[in-house]
Amino acid sequence: VQLQASGGGLVQAGGSLRLSCAASFSPYIMGWFRQAPGKEREFVSAITLSGRSTNYAESVKGRFTITRDNGKNTVYLQMNSLKPEDTAAYYCAASSSFALSRTRDSYSYWGQGTLVTVSS
């Protein structure tokens, strides 16, 4: 099982980035977490296999959008109106459970992080 995240970079506040995560299979739940320096890894967003159900952290609701392309086994995170506090390493994750979850322990598979830096 492999998850390959990409799309991070340096952007000015107010800008946009799109993260991608390609999986070697199509898990029921795919999600994104992030970890800022000196902080714990936190939930960002998750999506079900059909794409009909999604969940977002309050801090990103209205600015970030999660989607997936099952034909490509890929999940995307469109990040708009970025803020300096969004700066973190972003990790994609996959879960075989059938319920959207915000907890790290629910996700069995993790990709490597992709770094997002938002300058003020």
mmCIF file with all atom_site columns, C-alpha atoms in Angstrom:
data_model
loop_
_atom_site.group_PDB
_atom_site.id
_atom_site.type_symbol
_atom_site.label_atom_id
_atom_site.label_alt_id
_atom_site.label_comp_id
_atom_site.label_asym_id
_atom_site.label_entity_id
_atom_site.label_seq_id
_atom_site.pdbx_PDB_ins_code
_atom_site.Cartn_x
_atom_site.Cartn_y
_atom_site.Cartn_z
_atom_site.occupancy
_atom_site.B_iso_or_equiv
_atom_site.pdbx_formal_charge
_atom_site.auth_seq_id
_atom_site.auth_comp_id
_atom_site.auth_asym_id
_atom_site.auth_atom_id
_atom_site.pdbx_PDB_model_num
ATOM 1   C CA . VAL A 1 1   ? 0.000   0.000  0.000   1.00 0.00 ? 1   VAL A CA 1
ATOM 2   C CA . GLN A 1 2   ? 1.450   3.301  -1.079  1.00 0.00 ? 2   GLN A CA 1
ATOM 3   C CA . LEU A 1 3   ? 0.260   6.879  -0.813  1.00 0.00 ? 3   LEU A CA 1
ATOM 4   C CA . GLN A 1 4   ? 2.194   9.539  -2.674  1.00 0.00 ? 4   GLN A CA 1
ATOM 5   C CA . ALA A 1 5   ? 1.450   13.161 -1.824  1.00 0.00 ? 5   ALA A CA 1
ATOM 6   C CA . SER A 1 6   ? 2.513   16.123 -3.931  1.00 0.00 ? 6   SER A CA 1
ATOM 7   C CA . GLY A 1 7   ? 1.683   19.744 -4.669  1.00 0.00 ? 7   GLY A CA 1
ATOM 8   C CA . GLY A 1 8   ? 3.128   21.573 -1.690  1.00 0.00 ? 8   GLY A CA 1
ATOM 9   C CA . GLY A 1 9   ? 5.127   24.759 -2.057  1.00 0.00 ? 9   GLY A CA 1
ATOM 10  C CA . LEU A 1 10  ? 5.567   28.364 -1.061  1.00 0.00 ? 10  LEU A CA 1
ATOM 11  C CA . VAL A 1 11  ? 2.642   30.745 -1.551  1.00 0.00 ? 11  VAL A CA 1
ATOM 12  C CA . GLN A 1 12  ? 1.702   34.201 -0.337  1.00 0.00 ? 12  GLN A CA 1
ATOM 13  C CA . ALA A 1 13  ? -1.185  34.712 2.037   1.00 0.00 ? 13  ALA A CA 1
ATOM 14  C CA . GLY A 1 14  ? -4.447  34.763 0.116   1.00 0.00 ? 14  GLY A CA 1
ATOM 15  C CA . GLY A 1 15  ? -3.081  32.436 -2.539  1.00 0.00 ? 15  GLY A CA 1
ATOM 16  C CA . SER A 1 16  ? -4.059  28.912 -3.526  1.00 0.00 ? 16  SER A CA 1
ATOM 17  C CA . LEU A 1 17  ? -2.482  25.480 -3.814  1.00 0.00 ? 17  LEU A CA 1
ATOM 18  C CA . ARG A 1 18  ? -3.801  22.067 -4.795  1.00 0.00 ? 18  ARG A CA 1
ATOM 19  C CA . LEU A 1 19  ? -2.429  18.985 -3.118  1.00 0.00 ? 19  LEU A CA 1
ATOM 20  C CA . SER A 1 20  ? -2.702  15.546 -4.690  1.00 0.00 ? 20  SER A CA 1
ATOM 21  C CA . CYS A 1 21  ? -2.364  12.094 -3.182  1.00 0.00 ? 21  CYS A CA 1
ATOM 22  C CA . ALA A 1 22  ? -2.113  9.060  -5.438  1.00 0.00 ? 22  ALA A CA 1
ATOM 23  C CA . ALA A 1 23  ? -2.891  5.706  -3.843  1.00 0.00 ? 23  ALA A CA 1
ATOM 24  C CA . SER A 1 24  ? -2.006  2.203  -4.979  1.00 0.00 ? 24  SER A CA 1
ATOM 25  C CA . PHE A 1 25  ? -5.606  1.171  -4.218  1.00 0.00 ? 25  PHE A CA 1
ATOM 26  C CA . SER A 1 26  ? -8.990  2.847  -3.659  1.00 0.00 ? 26  SER A CA 1
ATOM 27  C CA . PRO A 1 27  ? -9.725  2.950  0.072   1.00 0.00 ? 27  PRO A CA 1
ATOM 28  C CA . TYR A 1 28  ? -13.172 3.773  1.379   1.00 0.00 ? 28  TYR A CA 1
ATOM 29  C CA . ILE A 1 29  ? -12.015 6.811  3.341   1.00 0.00 ? 29  ILE A CA 1
ATOM 30  C CA . MET A 1 30  ? -9.192  9.135  2.336   1.00 0.00 ? 30  MET A CA 1
ATOM 31  C CA . GLY A 1 31  ? -8.139  12.105 4.367   1.00 0.00 ? 31  GLY A CA 1
ATOM 32  C CA . TRP A 1 32  ? -5.647  14.877 4.908   1.00 0.00 ? 32  TRP A CA 1
ATOM 33  C CA . PHE A 1 33  ? -3.879  15.800 8.118   1.00 0.00 ? 33  PHE A CA 1
ATOM 34  C CA . ARG A 1 34  ? -1.280  18.461 8.780   1.00 0.00 ? 34  ARG A CA 1
ATOM 35  C CA . GLN A 1 35  ? 1.495   19.037 11.262  1.00 0.00 ? 35  GLN A CA 1
ATOM 36  C CA . ALA A 1 36  ? 3.039   22.414 11.989  1.00 0.00 ? 36  ALA A CA 1
ATOM 37  C CA . PRO A 1 37  ? 6.469   22.661 13.638  1.00 0.00 ? 37  PRO A CA 1
ATOM 38  C CA . GLY A 1 38  ? 6.217   21.906 17.345  1.00 0.00 ? 38  GLY A CA 1
ATOM 39  C CA . LYS A 1 39  ? 2.569   20.893 17.119  1.00 0.00 ? 39  LYS A CA 1
ATOM 40  C CA . GLU A 1 40  ? 0.671   17.644 16.955  1.00 0.00 ? 40  GLU A CA 1
ATOM 41  C CA . ARG A 1 41  ? -0.666  16.284 13.699  1.00 0.00 ? 41  ARG A CA 1
ATOM 42  C CA . GLU A 1 42  ? -4.234  17.498 13.215  1.00 0.00 ? 42  GLU A CA 1
ATOM 43  C CA . PHE A 1 43  ? -7.168  16.544 11.035  1.00 0.00 ? 43  PHE A CA 1
ATOM 44  C CA . VAL A 1 44  ? -7.892  18.688 7.986   1.00 0.00 ? 44  VAL A CA 1
ATOM 45  C CA . SER A 1 45  ? -10.428 16.887 5.830   1.00 0.00 ? 45  SER A CA 1
ATOM 46  C CA . ALA A 1 46  ? -11.749 13.493 4.754   1.00 0.00 ? 46  ALA A CA 1
ATOM 47  C CA . ILE A 1 47  ? -13.912 12.046 1.992   1.00 0.00 ? 47  ILE A CA 1
ATOM 48  C CA . THR A 1 48  ? -15.790 8.805  1.374   1.00 0.00 ? 48  THR A CA 1
ATOM 49  C CA . LEU A 1 49  ? -15.351 6.549  -1.645  1.00 0.00 ? 49  LEU A CA 1
ATOM 50  C CA . SER A 1 50  ? -18.349 7.992  -3.470  1.00 0.00 ? 50  SER A CA 1
ATOM 51  C CA . GLY A 1 51  ? -17.279 11.551 -2.743  1.00 0.00 ? 51  GLY A CA 1
ATOM 52  C CA . ARG A 1 52  ? -20.765 12.353 -1.492  1.00 0.00 ? 52  ARG A CA 1
ATOM 53  C CA . SER A 1 53  ? -19.704 12.742 2.144   1.00 0.00 ? 53  SER A CA 1
ATOM 54  C CA . THR A 1 54  ? -16.928 15.013 3.324   1.00 0.00 ? 54  THR A CA 1
ATOM 55  C CA . ASN A 1 55  ? -15.728 16.424 6.617   1.00 0.00 ? 55  ASN A CA 1
ATOM 56  C CA . TYR A 1 56  ? -13.599 19.468 7.385   1.00 0.00 ? 56  TYR A CA 1
ATOM 57  C CA . ALA A 1 57  ? -11.834 20.961 10.349  1.00 0.00 ? 57  ALA A CA 1
ATOM 58  C CA . GLU A 1 58  ? -13.454 24.209 11.418  1.00 0.00 ? 58  GLU A CA 1
ATOM 59  C CA . SER A 1 59  ? -10.259 26.102 10.706  1.00 0.00 ? 59  SER A CA 1
ATOM 60  C CA . VAL A 1 60  ? -10.380 25.272 6.977   1.00 0.00 ? 60  VAL A CA 1
ATOM 61  C CA . LYS A 1 61  ? -14.113 25.058 6.324   1.00 0.00 ? 61  LYS A CA 1
ATOM 62  C CA . GLY A 1 62  ? -15.114 27.314 3.453   1.00 0.00 ? 62  GLY A CA 1
ATOM 63  C CA . ARG A 1 63  ? -11.529 27.642 2.214   1.00 0.00 ? 63  ARG A CA 1
ATOM 64  C CA . PHE A 1 64  ? -10.450 24.059 1.481   1.00 0.00 ? 64  PHE A CA 1
ATOM 65  C CA . THR A 1 65  ? -12.230 21.524 -0.733  1.00 0.00 ? 65  THR A CA 1
ATOM 66  C CA . ILE A 1 66  ? -11.515 17.791 -0.823  1.00 0.00 ? 66  ILE A CA 1
ATOM 67  C CA . THR A 1 67  ? -12.359 15.731 -3.896  1.00 0.00 ? 67  THR A CA 1
ATOM 68  C CA . ARG A 1 68  ? -11.318 12.370 -5.296  1.00 0.00 ? 68  ARG A CA 1
ATOM 69  C CA . ASP A 1 69  ? -10.961 10.691 -8.669  1.00 0.00 ? 69  ASP A CA 1
ATOM 70  C CA . ASN A 1 70  ? -11.435 6.961  -8.157  1.00 0.00 ? 70  ASN A CA 1
ATOM 71  C CA . GLY A 1 71  ? -10.377 6.213  -11.719 1.00 0.00 ? 71  GLY A CA 1
ATOM 72  C CA . LYS A 1 72  ? -6.960  7.563  -10.770 1.00 0.00 ? 72  LYS A CA 1
ATOM 73  C CA . ASN A 1 73  ? -7.066  6.460  -7.106  1.00 0.00 ? 73  ASN A CA 1
ATOM 74  C CA . THR A 1 74  ? -6.263  10.068 -6.271  1.00 0.00 ? 74  THR A CA 1
ATOM 75  C CA . VAL A 1 75  ? -7.567  12.496 -3.673  1.00 0.00 ? 75  VAL A CA 1
ATOM 76  C CA . TYR A 1 76  ? -7.138  16.240 -3.993  1.00 0.00 ? 76  TYR A CA 1
ATOM 77  C CA . LEU A 1 77  ? -7.157  19.102 -1.515  1.00 0.00 ? 77  LEU A CA 1
ATOM 78  C CA . GLN A 1 78  ? -7.846  22.478 -3.078  1.00 0.00 ? 78  GLN A CA 1
ATOM 79  C CA . MET A 1 79  ? -6.670  25.153 -0.658  1.00 0.00 ? 79  MET A CA 1
ATOM 80  C CA . ASN A 1 80  ? -7.820  28.713 -1.235  1.00 0.00 ? 80  ASN A CA 1
ATOM 81  C CA . SER A 1 81  ? -7.427  31.916 0.785   1.00 0.00 ? 81  SER A CA 1
ATOM 82  C CA . LEU A 1 82  ? -4.375  30.467 2.461   1.00 0.00 ? 82  LEU A CA 1
ATOM 83  C CA . LYS A 1 83  ? -3.203  31.956 5.738   1.00 0.00 ? 83  LYS A CA 1
ATOM 84  C CA . PRO A 1 84  ? 0.217   31.852 7.417   1.00 0.00 ? 84  PRO A CA 1
ATOM 85  C CA . GLU A 1 85  ? -1.291  29.564 10.059  1.00 0.00 ? 85  GLU A CA 1
ATOM 86  C CA . ASP A 1 86  ? -1.905  26.972 7.326   1.00 0.00 ? 86  ASP A CA 1
ATOM 87  C CA . THR A 1 87  ? 1.852   26.465 7.098   1.00 0.00 ? 87  THR A CA 1
ATOM 88  C CA . ALA A 1 88  ? 2.558   22.800 7.846   1.00 0.00 ? 88  ALA A CA 1
ATOM 89  C CA . ALA A 1 89  ? 3.543   19.467 6.415   1.00 0.00 ? 89  ALA A CA 1
ATOM 90  C CA . TYR A 1 90  ? 0.398   17.957 4.905   1.00 0.00 ? 90  TYR A CA 1
ATOM 91  C CA . TYR A 1 91  ? -0.098  14.185 5.016   1.00 0.00 ? 91  TYR A CA 1
ATOM 92  C CA . CYS A 1 92  ? -2.617  12.087 3.146   1.00 0.00 ? 92  CYS A CA 1
ATOM 93  C CA . ALA A 1 93  ? -4.049  9.032  4.841   1.00 0.00 ? 93  ALA A CA 1
ATOM 94  C CA . ALA A 1 94  ? -6.331  6.122  4.032   1.00 0.00 ? 94  ALA A CA 1
ATOM 95  C CA . SER A 1 95  ? -8.765  4.150  6.134   1.00 0.00 ? 95  SER A CA 1
ATOM 96  C CA . SER A 1 96  ? -10.586 0.891  5.538   1.00 0.00 ? 96  SER A CA 1
ATOM 97  C CA . SER A 1 97  ? -13.375 1.822  7.917   1.00 0.00 ? 97  SER A CA 1
ATOM 98  C CA . PHE A 1 98  ? -16.782 2.910  6.649   1.00 0.00 ? 98  PHE A CA 1
ATOM 99  C CA . ALA A 1 99  ? -17.143 6.072  8.683   1.00 0.00 ? 99  ALA A CA 1
ATOM 100 C CA . LEU A 1 100 ? -15.551 9.470  8.276   1.00 0.00 ? 100 LEU A CA 1
ATOM 101 C CA . SER A 1 101 ? -13.183 10.007 11.137  1.00 0.00 ? 101 SER A CA 1
ATOM 102 C CA . ARG A 1 102 ? -11.092 12.891 12.424  1.00 0.00 ? 102 ARG A CA 1
ATOM 103 C CA . THR A 1 103 ? -8.832  10.734 14.561  1.00 0.00 ? 103 THR A CA 1
ATOM 104 C CA . ARG A 1 104 ? -5.379  9.615  13.469  1.00 0.00 ? 104 ARG A CA 1
ATOM 105 C CA . ASP A 1 105 ? -5.861  6.122  14.855  1.00 0.00 ? 105 ASP A CA 1
ATOM 106 C CA . SER A 1 106 ? -8.643  5.463  12.345  1.00 0.00 ? 106 SER A CA 1
ATOM 107 C CA . TYR A 1 107 ? -6.205  5.706  9.451   1.00 0.00 ? 107 TYR A CA 1
ATOM 108 C CA . SER A 1 108 ? -3.963  2.732  8.756   1.00 0.00 ? 108 SER A CA 1
ATOM 109 C CA . TYR A 1 109 ? -2.018  4.041  5.806   1.00 0.00 ? 109 TYR A CA 1
ATOM 110 C CA . TRP A 1 110 ? -0.032  7.250  5.516   1.00 0.00 ? 110 TRP A CA 1
ATOM 111 C CA . GLY A 1 111 ? 1.847   9.011  2.775   1.00 0.00 ? 111 GLY A CA 1
ATOM 112 C CA . GLN A 1 112 ? 4.920   11.133 3.173   1.00 0.00 ? 112 GLN A CA 1
ATOM 113 C CA . GLY A 1 113 ? 4.331   14.789 3.964   1.00 0.00 ? 113 GLY A CA 1
ATOM 114 C CA . THR A 1 114 ? 4.291   17.595 1.449   1.00 0.00 ? 114 THR A CA 1
ATOM 115 C CA . LEU A 1 115 ? 5.306   20.963 2.821   1.00 0.00 ? 115 LEU A CA 1
ATOM 116 C CA . VAL A 1 116 ? 3.061   24.001 2.486   1.00 0.00 ? 116 VAL A CA 1
ATOM 117 C CA . THR A 1 117 ? 4.517   27.370 3.453   1.00 0.00 ? 117 THR A CA 1
ATOM 118 C CA . VAL A 1 118 ? 2.331   30.464 3.452   1.00 0.00 ? 118 VAL A CA 1
ATOM 119 C CA . SER A 1 119 ? 4.146   33.771 3.735   1.00 0.00 ? 119 SER A CA 1
ATOM 120 C CA . SER A 1 120 ? 2.520   36.886 5.164   1.00 0.00 ? 120 SER A CA 1
#
